mmCIF file of C-alpha atoms in Angstrom:
data_model
loop_
_atom_site.group_PDB
_atom_site.id
_atom_site.type_symbol
_atom_site.label_atom_id
_atom_site.label_comp_id
_atom_site.label_asym_id
_atom_site.label_seq_id
_atom_site.Cartn_x
_atom_site.Cartn_y
_atom_site.Cartn_z
ATOM 1 C CA GLY A 243 -40.949 31.888 36.562
ATOM 2 C CA GLU A 244 -40.471 31.396 40.283
ATOM 3 C CA ASP A 245 -38.792 34.786 40.812
ATOM 4 C CA CYS A 246 -41.571 36.456 38.823
ATOM 5 C CA PHE A 247 -44.153 34.605 40.910
ATOM 6 C CA HIS A 248 -42.665 35.825 44.184
ATOM 7 C CA GLU A 249 -42.457 39.402 42.903
ATOM 8 C CA PHE A 250 -46.038 39.250 41.612
ATOM 9 C CA THR A 251 -47.500 37.822 44.822
ATOM 10 C CA LYS A 252 -45.525 40.314 46.922
ATOM 11 C CA TYR A 253 -47.308 43.201 45.222
ATOM 12 C CA GLY A 254 -50.572 41.334 44.865
ATOM 13 C CA ASP A 255 -50.651 40.761 48.607
ATOM 14 C CA MET A 256 -49.696 44.381 49.252
ATOM 15 C CA TYR A 257 -52.637 45.607 47.164
ATOM 16 C CA GLY A 258 -55.195 43.092 48.403
ATOM 17 C CA MET A 259 -55.366 40.744 45.408
ATOM 18 C CA GLU A 260 -57.380 37.575 45.932
ATOM 19 C CA TYR A 261 -55.998 34.354 44.430
ATOM 20 C CA LEU A 262 -58.608 31.718 43.613
ATOM 21 C CA SER A 263 -55.948 29.174 42.731
ATOM 22 C CA ILE A 264 -52.215 28.996 42.062
ATOM 23 C CA HIS A 265 -50.624 26.355 39.850
ATOM 24 C CA ALA A 266 -46.985 25.541 39.166
ATOM 25 C CA PHE A 267 -45.917 22.983 36.575
ATOM 26 C CA PRO A 268 -42.780 21.035 35.815
ATOM 27 C CA THR A 269 -41.485 22.229 32.436
ATOM 28 C CA SER A 270 -42.123 18.762 30.984
ATOM 29 C CA THR A 271 -45.904 18.945 31.632
ATOM 30 C CA THR A 272 -48.053 18.260 28.564
ATOM 31 C CA ASP A 273 -51.443 17.325 30.054
ATOM 32 C CA PHE A 274 -53.258 20.207 31.738
ATOM 33 C CA ARG A 275 -56.686 18.557 31.940
ATOM 34 C CA SER A 276 -56.816 18.252 35.748
ATOM 35 C CA THR A 277 -55.610 21.841 36.145
ATOM 36 C CA VAL A 278 -58.318 23.140 33.805
ATOM 37 C CA ASP A 279 -60.918 21.175 35.785
ATOM 38 C CA LYS A 280 -59.687 22.744 39.066
ATOM 39 C CA ILE A 281 -59.655 26.229 37.533
ATOM 40 C CA ASN A 282 -63.173 25.817 36.184
ATOM 41 C CA ASP A 283 -64.348 24.579 39.599
ATOM 42 C CA VAL A 284 -63.245 27.794 41.346
ATOM 43 C CA GLY A 285 -64.465 30.081 38.551
ATOM 44 C CA SER A 286 -61.211 31.823 37.693
ATOM 45 C CA THR A 287 -61.407 34.218 34.745
ATOM 46 C CA ILE A 288 -58.139 36.150 35.116
ATOM 47 C CA PHE A 289 -54.890 34.263 34.621
ATOM 48 C CA VAL A 290 -51.359 35.506 35.200
ATOM 49 C CA LEU A 291 -48.927 33.568 33.028
ATOM 50 C CA LEU A 292 -45.383 33.613 34.361
ATOM 51 C CA MET A 293 -43.724 31.217 31.940
ATOM 52 C CA ASP A 294 -41.239 31.105 29.139
ATOM 53 C CA LEU A 295 -42.153 31.056 25.458
ATOM 54 C CA SER A 296 -41.883 27.309 24.820
ATOM 55 C CA PHE A 297 -43.969 26.397 27.875
ATOM 56 C CA ALA A 298 -46.508 29.140 27.146
ATOM 57 C CA LYS A 299 -47.001 27.774 23.637
ATOM 58 C CA ARG A 300 -47.777 24.270 24.954
ATOM 59 C CA PHE A 301 -49.896 25.576 27.848
ATOM 60 C CA LEU A 302 -52.042 28.005 25.820
ATOM 61 C CA SER A 303 -52.641 25.500 23.055
ATOM 62 C CA SER A 304 -53.722 22.839 25.529
ATOM 63 C CA VAL A 305 -55.990 24.992 27.707
ATOM 64 C CA TYR A 306 -57.542 26.639 24.657
ATOM 65 C CA TYR A 307 -58.569 23.284 23.214
ATOM 66 C CA LEU A 308 -59.754 22.139 26.658
ATOM 67 C CA GLY A 309 -62.148 25.114 26.742
ATOM 68 C CA MET A 310 -60.587 27.187 29.528
ATOM 69 C CA LEU A 311 -60.304 30.364 27.446
ATOM 70 C CA LYS A 312 -63.827 31.662 27.004
ATOM 71 C CA THR A 313 -65.429 35.080 26.562
ATOM 72 C CA GLY A 314 -64.503 37.258 29.520
ATOM 73 C CA THR A 315 -61.230 35.445 30.206
ATOM 74 C CA GLN A 316 -58.264 37.747 30.733
ATOM 75 C CA LEU A 317 -54.665 36.601 30.352
ATOM 76 C CA LEU A 318 -51.806 38.633 31.794
ATOM 77 C CA GLY A 319 -48.330 37.610 30.777
ATOM 78 C CA THR A 320 -44.790 38.782 30.404
ATOM 79 C CA SER A 321 -43.632 40.346 27.158
ATOM 80 C CA ALA A 322 -41.801 37.067 26.432
ATOM 81 C CA ILE A 323 -45.099 35.515 25.299
ATOM 82 C CA ALA A 324 -46.032 38.401 22.991
ATOM 83 C CA THR A 325 -43.962 37.117 20.095
ATOM 84 C CA PRO A 326 -45.190 35.849 16.709
ATOM 85 C CA SER A 327 -43.500 32.468 17.209
ATOM 86 C CA LEU A 328 -45.880 31.734 20.096
ATOM 87 C CA TRP A 329 -48.849 31.865 17.739
ATOM 88 C CA SER A 330 -47.401 30.067 14.697
ATOM 89 C CA ASP A 331 -49.101 26.726 15.464
ATOM 90 C CA PHE A 332 -52.562 28.253 15.926
ATOM 91 C CA ASN A 333 -54.956 29.065 13.098
ATOM 92 C CA ASN A 334 -55.897 32.734 12.700
ATOM 93 C CA ASP A 335 -59.358 32.373 14.280
ATOM 94 C CA ASP A 336 -57.845 30.729 17.367
ATOM 95 C CA VAL A 337 -55.216 33.462 17.657
ATOM 96 C CA ARG A 338 -57.866 36.173 17.390
ATOM 97 C CA TYR A 339 -59.973 34.478 20.061
ATOM 98 C CA ILE A 340 -57.076 34.063 22.516
ATOM 99 C CA MET A 341 -55.406 37.424 21.822
ATOM 100 C CA LYS A 342 -58.571 39.422 22.537
ATOM 101 C CA GLY A 343 -58.078 38.701 26.225
ATOM 102 C CA LEU A 344 -54.283 38.879 26.363
ATOM 103 C CA LEU A 345 -52.336 41.672 27.985
ATOM 104 C CA THR A 346 -48.569 41.448 28.166
ATOM 105 C CA VAL A 347 -46.387 43.588 30.342
ATOM 106 C CA LYS A 348 -42.722 44.378 30.357
ATOM 107 C CA ASN A 349 -40.873 45.177 33.541
ATOM 108 C CA SER A 350 -40.248 48.888 33.667
ATOM 109 C CA PRO A 351 -38.265 49.915 36.747
ATOM 110 C CA GLU A 352 -39.556 53.492 36.611
ATOM 111 C CA LEU A 353 -43.121 52.231 37.138
ATOM 112 C CA TYR A 354 -42.594 50.175 40.272
ATOM 113 C CA PHE A 355 -45.635 50.224 42.469
ATOM 114 C CA GLU A 356 -43.958 52.146 45.283
ATOM 115 C CA LEU A 357 -43.530 55.154 43.021
ATOM 116 C CA PRO A 358 -46.348 57.648 42.416
ATOM 117 C CA GLN A 359 -46.655 56.540 38.768
ATOM 118 C CA GLY A 360 -47.152 52.929 39.798
ATOM 119 C CA LYS A 361 -49.716 53.863 42.437
ATOM 120 C CA ASP A 362 -51.565 56.011 39.901
ATOM 121 C CA PHE A 363 -51.634 53.072 37.466
ATOM 122 C CA VAL A 364 -53.046 50.693 40.092
ATOM 123 C CA SER A 365 -55.684 53.240 41.078
ATOM 124 C CA LEU A 366 -56.671 53.807 37.456
ATOM 125 C CA VAL A 367 -57.021 50.077 36.723
ATOM 126 C CA ASN A 368 -58.985 49.476 39.938
ATOM 127 C CA HIS A 369 -61.500 52.167 38.989
ATOM 128 C CA LEU A 370 -62.188 51.018 35.427
ATOM 129 C CA PRO A 371 -65.800 49.960 34.829
ATOM 130 C CA PRO A 372 -66.471 46.336 33.855
ATOM 131 C CA THR A 373 -66.205 45.618 30.132
ATOM 132 C CA ILE A 374 -68.805 42.841 30.257
ATOM 133 C CA THR A 375 -72.003 43.067 32.279
ATOM 134 C CA ILE A 376 -74.872 40.620 32.568
ATOM 135 C CA GLY A 377 -78.265 41.818 31.339
ATOM 136 C CA PRO A 378 -81.611 41.148 33.041
ATOM 137 C CA GLU A 379 -82.121 38.028 30.905
ATOM 138 C CA GLY A 380 -78.673 36.652 31.759
ATOM 139 C CA ASN A 381 -77.119 37.736 28.462
ATOM 140 C CA GLU A 382 -73.632 39.250 28.243
ATOM 141 C CA ILE A 383 -73.538 42.928 27.312
ATOM 142 C CA CYS A 384 -70.272 44.280 25.965
ATOM 143 C CA SER A 385 -69.171 47.822 26.761
ATOM 144 C CA ASN A 386 -69.594 50.079 23.739
ATOM 145 C CA GLU A 387 -66.751 52.439 24.683
ATOM 146 C CA THR A 388 -64.561 53.538 21.769
ATOM 147 C CA ASP A 389 -61.114 55.023 21.389
ATOM 148 C CA SER A 390 -60.388 58.430 19.845
ATOM 149 C CA THR A 391 -60.706 56.976 16.334
ATOM 150 C CA GLY A 392 -64.155 55.512 17.012
ATOM 151 C CA LYS A 393 -62.962 51.877 17.176
ATOM 152 C CA SER A 394 -64.433 49.659 19.867
ATOM 153 C CA LEU A 395 -62.171 49.166 22.858
ATOM 154 C CA TYR A 396 -63.690 45.846 23.928
ATOM 155 C CA ASN A 397 -65.660 44.307 21.043
ATOM 156 C CA PHE A 398 -63.444 42.474 18.561
ATOM 157 C CA GLY A 399 -65.411 40.997 15.700
ATOM 158 C CA GLY A 400 -68.255 39.929 17.957
ATOM 159 C CA PHE A 401 -65.972 38.813 20.791
ATOM 160 C CA CYS A 402 -66.095 40.922 23.921
ATOM 161 C CA SER A 403 -63.140 41.192 26.265
#
């Protein structure tokens, strides 16, 4: 996790990423209540999870039940957490709710950010329109964009991501 963190922040700093909070945990941690309180206080909605499978399972379960994962929350994690065994202790509704905001990535040396492909990817992501906007009455409005088959890109069974 620590090597991934340093690599992530190196590129995040290079591209002007703003960090609202950073948290590191001993692998034995089981109570994340104070962390969730701190995260809620600063208003974080995008979380980068640099952790192994067993810790991710405990962390996601805990923060989900503490209410940290709400509509509009985005989780970015390594491909190590995109395995069925991570989700085996959750019921299907919980998995659907958490997974709608989960994006996992696998290190791909040919897409490093110094290369043109990596720069193109960063530019593309930075220019995407928001998927959730706030209407004049304060209500959330989900983007109605669809893929080539006509399926919604951001609305999953009434949950917007």
